[in-house]
Short mmCIF file of C-alpha atoms in Angstrom, two decimals:
data_model
loop_
_atom_site.label_atom_id
_atom_site.label_comp_id
_atom_site.label_asym_id
_atom_site.label_seq_id
_atom_site.Cartn_x
_atom_site.Cartn_y
_atom_site.Cartn_z
CA MET A 15 0.03 0.11 0.05
CA ILE A 16 1.11 3.36 -0.64
CA SER A 17 -0.42 6.73 1.01
CA ILE A 18 -0.73 9.73 -1.31
CA ALA A 19 -1.88 12.72 -0.67
CA ASN A 20 -5.83 14.00 -0.52
CA PRO A 21 -6.73 15.81 -3.42
CA ILE A 22 -9.70 17.29 -2.09
CA TYR A 23 -7.73 19.44 -0.34
CA ASP A 24 -7.01 23.09 -2.03
CA SER A 25 -3.36 23.08 -1.76
CA VAL A 26 -2.94 19.26 -3.01
CA PHE A 27 -5.35 19.76 -5.91
CA LYS A 28 -3.59 23.10 -6.96
CA TYR A 29 -0.38 21.01 -6.88
CA LEU A 30 -1.85 18.44 -8.88
CA MET A 31 -3.20 20.23 -11.50
CA GLU A 32 0.02 22.44 -12.38
CA ASP A 33 0.73 19.10 -14.11
CA GLU A 34 -0.12 19.71 -17.25
CA ARG A 35 0.10 15.95 -18.76
CA ILE A 36 -2.39 15.34 -15.32
CA THR A 37 -4.57 18.26 -16.15
CA LYS A 38 -4.90 16.73 -19.93
CA THR A 39 -5.78 13.26 -18.36
CA ILE A 40 -8.32 14.42 -15.91
CA LEU A 41 -10.45 17.25 -18.40
CA SER A 42 -9.84 14.18 -21.36
CA ALA A 43 -11.71 12.03 -18.88
CA LEU A 44 -14.36 14.54 -17.91
CA LEU A 45 -15.19 15.72 -21.71
CA LYS A 46 -15.03 12.28 -22.70
CA LYS A 47 -12.87 13.56 -25.69
CA ASP A 48 -9.19 13.87 -26.47
CA VAL A 49 -7.64 17.39 -24.86
CA VAL A 50 -4.83 17.97 -27.15
CA GLU A 51 -3.07 21.17 -25.72
CA VAL A 52 -4.23 22.89 -22.47
CA GLU A 53 -3.25 26.33 -20.95
CA MET A 54 -3.87 27.57 -17.17
CA ARG A 55 -5.38 30.87 -17.48
CA LYS A 56 -3.09 33.46 -15.81
CA HIS A 57 -3.92 34.66 -12.19
CA GLU A 58 -6.98 32.48 -12.07
CA TYR A 59 -5.82 30.56 -8.74
CA SER A 60 -8.51 31.84 -6.70
CA ASN A 61 -10.06 31.02 -3.51
CA GLY A 62 -13.22 32.16 -2.30
CA SER A 63 -14.23 33.97 0.69
CA ARG A 64 -12.67 32.18 3.87
CA ASP A 65 -14.94 33.61 6.35
CA LYS A 66 -17.59 31.07 4.60
CA ILE A 67 -16.78 28.34 2.49
CA SER A 68 -13.88 27.09 0.35
CA MET A 69 -14.14 28.07 -3.17
CA PHE A 70 -11.34 26.86 -5.10
CA ARG A 71 -11.41 27.87 -8.58
CA LEU A 72 -9.17 27.08 -11.66
CA ASP A 73 -9.71 28.26 -15.16
CA PHE A 74 -8.33 26.37 -18.55
CA ALA A 75 -8.40 27.51 -22.36
CA ALA A 76 -7.80 23.89 -23.89
CA LYS A 77 -8.09 22.56 -27.48
CA VAL A 78 -10.30 19.46 -27.66
CA ARG A 79 -10.17 17.05 -30.72
CA GLN A 80 -13.62 16.90 -32.28
CA GLU A 81 -15.00 13.45 -33.99
CA ASP A 82 -14.26 14.69 -37.35
CA GLY A 83 -10.25 15.49 -36.31
CA THR A 84 -10.62 18.96 -35.82
CA LEU A 85 -9.82 21.19 -33.11
CA LYS A 86 -12.04 23.18 -31.09
CA LEU A 87 -10.97 26.09 -28.54
CA ILE A 88 -13.19 26.10 -25.26
CA LEU A 89 -13.15 27.48 -22.26
CA ILE A 90 -13.17 25.04 -18.78
CA GLU A 91 -14.08 26.73 -15.63
CA LEU A 92 -13.26 24.61 -12.42
CA GLN A 93 -14.26 25.05 -9.20
CA LYS A 94 -14.29 23.10 -6.33
CA THR A 95 -15.79 23.28 -2.75
CA TRP A 96 -15.86 21.37 0.24
CA LEU A 97 -18.91 22.72 1.96
CA GLU A 98 -22.51 23.34 0.41
CA THR A 99 -22.65 26.40 -0.83
CA GLU A 100 -25.42 28.86 -2.78
CA THR A 101 -25.52 28.54 -6.24
CA LEU A 102 -25.38 32.45 -6.37
CA ARG A 103 -21.25 31.99 -5.74
CA PHE A 104 -20.97 29.43 -8.73
CA ARG A 105 -22.86 32.04 -10.81
CA GLN A 106 -20.67 35.10 -9.85
CA TYR A 107 -17.74 33.40 -11.01
CA LEU A 108 -19.57 32.29 -14.17
CA GLY A 109 -20.55 35.85 -14.64
CA THR A 110 -16.75 36.94 -14.39
CA GLN A 111 -16.17 34.61 -17.39
CA TYR A 112 -19.21 35.89 -19.38
CA SER A 113 -18.09 39.54 -19.17
CA ASP A 114 -14.25 38.94 -20.04
CA PRO A 115 -13.45 40.49 -23.01
CA ALA A 116 -10.26 38.19 -23.13
CA ASN A 117 -12.85 35.15 -24.12
CA ILE A 118 -14.17 36.72 -26.75
CA ILE A 119 -12.60 35.55 -30.43
CA LYS A 120 -11.29 38.11 -32.36
CA GLY A 121 -11.84 37.88 -36.23
CA ASP A 122 -11.18 39.83 -39.20
CA ASN A 123 -15.25 40.55 -39.65
CA MET A 124 -17.55 42.07 -37.96
CA ASP A 125 -18.79 38.63 -36.19
CA ARG A 126 -17.17 38.08 -32.87
CA TYR A 127 -18.31 35.36 -30.72
CA ALA A 128 -17.63 34.27 -27.12
CA ILE A 129 -15.33 30.95 -26.89
CA PRO A 130 -17.29 28.34 -25.97
CA MET A 131 -17.34 27.30 -21.97
CA VAL A 132 -17.58 24.15 -20.34
CA THR A 133 -17.63 24.39 -16.12
CA VAL A 134 -16.98 21.46 -13.84
CA TYR A 135 -17.76 21.44 -10.61
CA MET A 136 -16.00 19.10 -7.95
CA LEU A 137 -18.44 19.05 -5.11
CA GLY A 138 -17.13 17.85 -1.52
CA HIS A 139 -20.83 17.09 -0.69
CA ARG A 140 -24.18 15.95 -2.55
CA VAL A 141 -26.57 17.28 -4.70
CA GLY A 142 -30.38 16.95 -3.45
CA ASP A 143 -30.98 12.90 -4.02
CA ILE A 144 -29.32 12.78 -7.00
CA GLU A 145 -27.35 9.59 -7.04
CA GLU A 146 -25.01 9.57 -9.93
CA PRO A 147 -21.80 10.03 -8.96
CA VAL A 148 -21.22 12.35 -12.05
CA LEU A 149 -23.98 14.28 -13.86
CA TYR A 150 -23.34 15.95 -17.58
CA VAL A 151 -26.20 18.82 -18.14
CA ASN A 152 -26.14 19.44 -21.51
CA HIS A 153 -27.90 22.17 -23.48
CA LYS A 154 -29.90 21.12 -26.95
CA SER A 155 -32.10 23.73 -29.26
CA TYR A 156 -35.64 22.90 -30.09
CA ASN A 157 -38.03 24.40 -32.07
CA TYR A 158 -41.81 25.65 -31.08
CA ASP A 159 -42.97 22.06 -31.10
CA GLY A 160 -40.45 20.82 -28.91
CA VAL A 161 -38.56 19.25 -31.97
CA GLU A 162 -34.85 19.24 -31.62
CA VAL A 163 -32.98 21.30 -33.92
CA THR A 164 -30.14 19.46 -35.79
CA LYS A 165 -29.48 21.91 -38.90
CA GLY A 166 -27.03 24.52 -38.29
CA ILE A 167 -26.12 23.40 -34.76
CA PRO A 168 -23.72 23.82 -33.02
CA ASP A 169 -23.52 27.49 -34.21
CA PRO A 170 -20.87 29.98 -32.47
CA PHE A 171 -23.78 32.61 -31.72
CA VAL A 172 -25.89 29.79 -29.94
CA ASP A 173 -22.67 28.21 -28.14
CA SER A 174 -21.63 31.82 -26.80
CA LEU A 175 -24.69 32.21 -24.94
CA VAL A 176 -25.09 28.58 -23.39
CA HIS A 177 -22.51 26.56 -21.85
CA ASP A 178 -22.82 22.49 -20.43
CA SER A 179 -21.83 21.52 -17.08
CA ILE A 180 -20.33 18.56 -15.61
CA ILE A 181 -20.99 18.08 -11.87
CA VAL A 182 -18.91 15.73 -10.09
CA GLN A 183 -20.39 14.47 -6.53
CA ILE A 184 -17.34 13.11 -4.45
CA PRO A 185 -19.17 11.52 -1.83
CA LEU A 186 -20.55 9.27 -4.34
CA LEU A 187 -17.20 8.08 -5.81
CA ARG A 188 -17.36 4.63 -3.79
CA GLY A 189 -14.53 2.30 -5.48
CA THR A 190 -16.59 1.39 -8.28
CA ILE A 191 -14.65 1.43 -11.77
CA ASN A 192 -16.88 0.96 -14.77
CA ASN A 193 -15.05 3.14 -17.00
CA ARG A 194 -12.29 5.52 -17.72
CA LEU A 195 -13.68 8.63 -15.91
CA ASP A 196 -14.19 6.20 -12.71
CA LYS A 197 -10.59 5.27 -12.83
CA VAL A 198 -9.31 8.89 -13.04
CA LEU A 199 -11.81 10.49 -10.73
CA SER A 200 -10.77 7.26 -8.41
CA VAL A 201 -8.07 9.36 -6.62
CA PHE A 202 -10.75 11.58 -5.39
CA ASP A 203 -12.72 8.69 -3.79
CA GLN A 204 -13.14 9.24 0.08
CA SER A 205 -13.52 5.59 0.79
CA HIS A 206 -9.73 5.37 0.43
CA LYS A 207 -8.91 7.63 3.36
CA ASP A 208 -6.54 6.35 5.91
CA LYS A 209 -8.26 5.65 8.97
CA TYR A 210 -6.19 7.95 11.30
CA ASN A 211 -5.09 10.73 9.09
CA GLN A 212 -7.60 12.31 6.53
CA GLN A 213 -4.90 13.73 4.85
CA VAL A 214 -3.70 10.77 2.94
CA LEU A 215 -5.60 8.52 0.95
CA ASN A 216 -4.23 4.47 0.60
CA PHE A 217 -3.84 2.59 -2.60
CA ASP A 218 -2.38 -0.57 -3.76
CA ASP A 219 0.54 0.37 -5.31
CA ASN A 220 0.14 -2.02 -8.26
CA ALA A 221 -3.71 -1.01 -8.61
CA PHE A 222 -3.08 1.01 -12.02
CA GLU A 223 0.17 -1.19 -13.14
CA ASP A 224 -1.34 -1.31 -16.69
CA ASP A 225 -2.00 2.36 -16.89
CA VAL A 226 0.82 4.93 -17.94
CA GLU A 227 -0.97 8.25 -17.00
CA MET A 228 -2.82 6.56 -13.60
CA ARG A 229 0.62 5.95 -12.30
CA HIS A 230 2.06 9.29 -13.47
CA ILE A 231 -0.80 10.50 -11.18
CA LEU A 232 -0.48 8.49 -8.44
CA HIS A 233 3.53 9.85 -8.39
CA ARG A 234 2.54 13.15 -8.47
CA LEU A 235 0.17 12.50 -5.14
CA LEU A 236 2.79 10.42 -3.57
CA ALA A 237 5.33 13.40 -3.95
CA ALA A 238 2.83 15.96 -2.56
CA ALA A 239 2.28 13.71 0.73
CA SER A 240 6.09 14.08 1.10
CA ASP A 241 6.38 17.70 0.62
CA ALA A 242 6.35 19.64 4.06
CA LYS A 243 4.94 22.85 2.67
CA LEU A 244 2.08 20.98 1.17
CA ARG A 245 1.50 19.13 4.39
CA GLN A 246 1.24 22.73 6.41
CA ASP A 247 -1.11 23.81 3.62
CA MET A 248 -3.28 20.75 4.54
CA ASN A 249 -3.17 21.73 8.52
CA VAL A 250 -4.17 25.37 7.77
CA GLU A 251 -7.01 23.92 6.17
CA ASP A 252 -7.87 21.28 8.46
CA GLU A 253 -7.47 23.92 11.31
CA TYR A 254 -10.07 26.36 9.11
CA PHE A 255 -12.81 24.00 8.78
CA SER A 256 -12.25 22.64 12.01
CA ALA A 257 -13.14 26.36 12.90
CA ILE A 258 -15.82 26.06 10.65
CA GLU A 259 -17.57 22.88 12.09
CA ASP A 260 -16.80 24.22 15.73
CA ARG A 261 -18.85 27.50 14.69
CA ASP A 262 -21.57 25.38 12.89
CA THR A 263 -21.82 23.08 15.95
CA ALA A 264 -22.36 26.16 18.07
CA ILE A 265 -24.78 27.33 15.58
CA MET A 266 -27.02 24.17 15.15
CA LEU A 267 -26.95 23.91 19.46
CA ARG A 268 -28.60 27.47 19.29
CA ASP A 269 -31.02 26.69 16.95
CA GLN A 270 -32.15 23.48 18.61
CA GLU A 271 -32.15 25.60 21.90
CA ILE A 272 -34.12 28.27 19.96
CA ALA A 273 -36.60 25.44 18.37
CA LYS A 274 -36.88 24.06 21.73
CA ARG A 275 -38.01 27.63 23.23
CA ASP A 276 -40.06 28.45 20.28
CA ALA A 277 -42.03 24.80 20.75
CA LYS A 278 -42.35 25.91 24.55
CA LEU A 279 -43.90 29.41 23.44
CA ALA A 280 -45.94 27.82 20.67
CA GLU A 281 -47.22 25.19 23.41
CA GLN A 282 -47.90 28.11 26.09
CA ASP A 283 -49.71 30.06 23.09
CA SER A 284 -51.87 27.24 22.22
CA LYS A 285 -52.75 26.58 25.76
CA LEU A 286 -53.61 30.22 26.45
CA ALA A 287 -55.65 30.28 23.49
CA GLU A 288 -57.32 27.20 24.72
CA GLN A 289 -57.91 28.90 27.97
CA ASN A 290 -59.04 32.14 26.07
CA SER A 291 -61.67 29.89 24.32
CA LYS A 292 -62.94 28.53 27.30
CA LEU A 293 -63.16 32.05 28.68
CA ALA A 294 -65.08 33.36 25.71
CA GLU A 295 -67.37 30.67 25.82
CA GLN A 296 -68.29 31.36 29.71
CA ASN A 297 -68.57 34.71 28.82
CA SER A 298 -71.02 33.76 26.07
CA LYS A 299 -72.78 31.92 28.52
CA LEU A 300 -73.22 34.63 31.47
CA ALA A 301 -73.88 37.09 28.41
CA GLU A 302 -77.04 34.54 27.62
CA GLN A 303 -77.88 34.22 31.41
CA ASP A 304 -77.86 38.10 32.07
CA SER A 305 -80.07 38.25 28.89
CA LYS A 306 -82.45 35.89 30.41
CA LEU A 307 -82.33 37.89 33.66
CA ALA A 308 -82.94 40.95 32.17
CA GLU A 309 -85.98 39.59 30.24
CA GLN A 310 -87.05 38.34 33.43
CA ASP A 311 -86.82 41.25 35.20
CA SER A 312 -88.45 43.01 32.16
CA LYS A 313 -91.55 40.71 32.95
CA LEU A 314 -91.30 41.61 36.51
CA ALA A 315 -91.51 45.28 36.15
CA GLU A 316 -94.28 44.68 33.48
CA GLN A 317 -96.14 42.71 36.18
CA ASP A 318 -95.50 45.11 39.05
CA SER A 319 -96.74 48.05 36.40
CA LYS A 320 -99.93 46.03 35.79
CA LEU A 321 -100.39 45.24 39.86
CA ALA A 322 -100.13 49.03 40.31
CA GLU A 323 -102.67 49.95 38.05
CA GLN A 324 -105.42 47.07 39.19
CA LYS A 325 -104.51 48.48 43.12
CA LYS A 326 -105.13 51.95 41.42
CA ALA A 327 -108.58 51.06 39.78
CA LEU A 328 -109.42 49.30 43.26
CA LEU A 329 -108.56 52.62 45.35
CA SER A 330 -110.84 54.53 43.00
CA SER A 331 -113.82 52.00 42.92
CA ALA A 332 -113.43 52.01 46.87
CA LYS A 333 -113.55 55.61 47.42
CA ALA A 334 -116.20 55.90 44.85
CA LEU A 335 -118.17 53.50 46.69
CA LYS A 336 -117.00 55.03 50.01
CA GLN A 337 -118.70 58.44 48.73
CA ALA A 338 -122.22 56.83 47.60
CA GLY A 339 -122.54 55.86 51.43
CA LEU A 340 -121.78 51.91 51.22
CA PRO A 341 -120.54 50.58 54.37
CA ILE A 342 -116.83 50.28 54.98
CA LYS A 343 -116.92 46.53 55.70
CA GLN A 344 -119.26 45.83 52.72
CA ILE A 345 -116.52 47.84 50.40
CA ALA A 346 -113.88 45.85 51.96
CA ASP A 347 -115.69 42.71 51.21
CA MET A 348 -116.24 43.62 47.51
CA THR A 349 -112.58 45.42 46.81
CA LYS A 350 -110.69 42.93 49.18
CA LEU A 351 -109.06 45.93 50.31
CA SER A 352 -108.62 46.35 54.47
CA GLU A 353 -111.00 49.03 56.25
CA ALA A 354 -107.95 50.86 57.45
CA ILE A 355 -107.12 51.41 53.85
CA ILE A 356 -110.87 52.52 52.89
CA GLU A 357 -110.84 54.68 56.31
CA GLN A 358 -108.19 56.95 54.70
CA LEU A 359 -109.74 57.16 51.30
#
């Protein structure tokens, strides 16, 4: 077994891709075409903002042999990231390429088209539920009825405005080798990671004995594993991502605590709402009772008014009878009033 440097690290990946022979091997496997010439664009080593994510980017100008034997110049923008990130960051880098005047083919006539571009994303994480380790996203042209247009395609104008993409999900590279690309990408397969040191991958020294280009890649990564500067760079990356993991863990614990508090508050709100509902029901019943009592009071007042009118009529009758000279006792028997009241009339 041999221990090679893990190319998922930015420093090792940069060191690997600085070898033009290896770059042609990897890009040829990804594009499924023969990359005859490749040139790394100047000043294109770039790491994204270190405060949030690792975003490593390399740009190449490559001449690719077509099926008819002709050579076609294309741009290849390769972006690699360890952590999940919003697509806006990828789009920002992509926009830089689209707006760069250096990417315009300059001709003698008035037609000036952008160099066709292919984007390659090496991801240290999975994308949704997609289970394919390598995903090819290619554009096609269609008419209004949805029929693919092939006449005149490819066209430099169309190729200037759209691009193809290749997405590699490194966590899904799990040792299965079915084709040339699987073999080339096997050096990124994290299932080979050393049990005690994630900075190295362990490979059988005879794994690619029959493949000169793969042996060259292994030797390059073997040299990287013994390079003191690269080991220090990997340590720095580990420290950085360890700090990110600590931060993310703290954020996760904080979010969990906030979620618990929110759940308790929601439960309390639910109980308060239930209590308020019960109180509202009780108030409704009390209001209904008050309404009934008010109705009863109204009836009693009406009865009292009638009784008062009846008593007034009896007194008036008793008074008239008394003035007519009837005996008080007889009047009392007739009106059911007391003799004392009749005496006072």
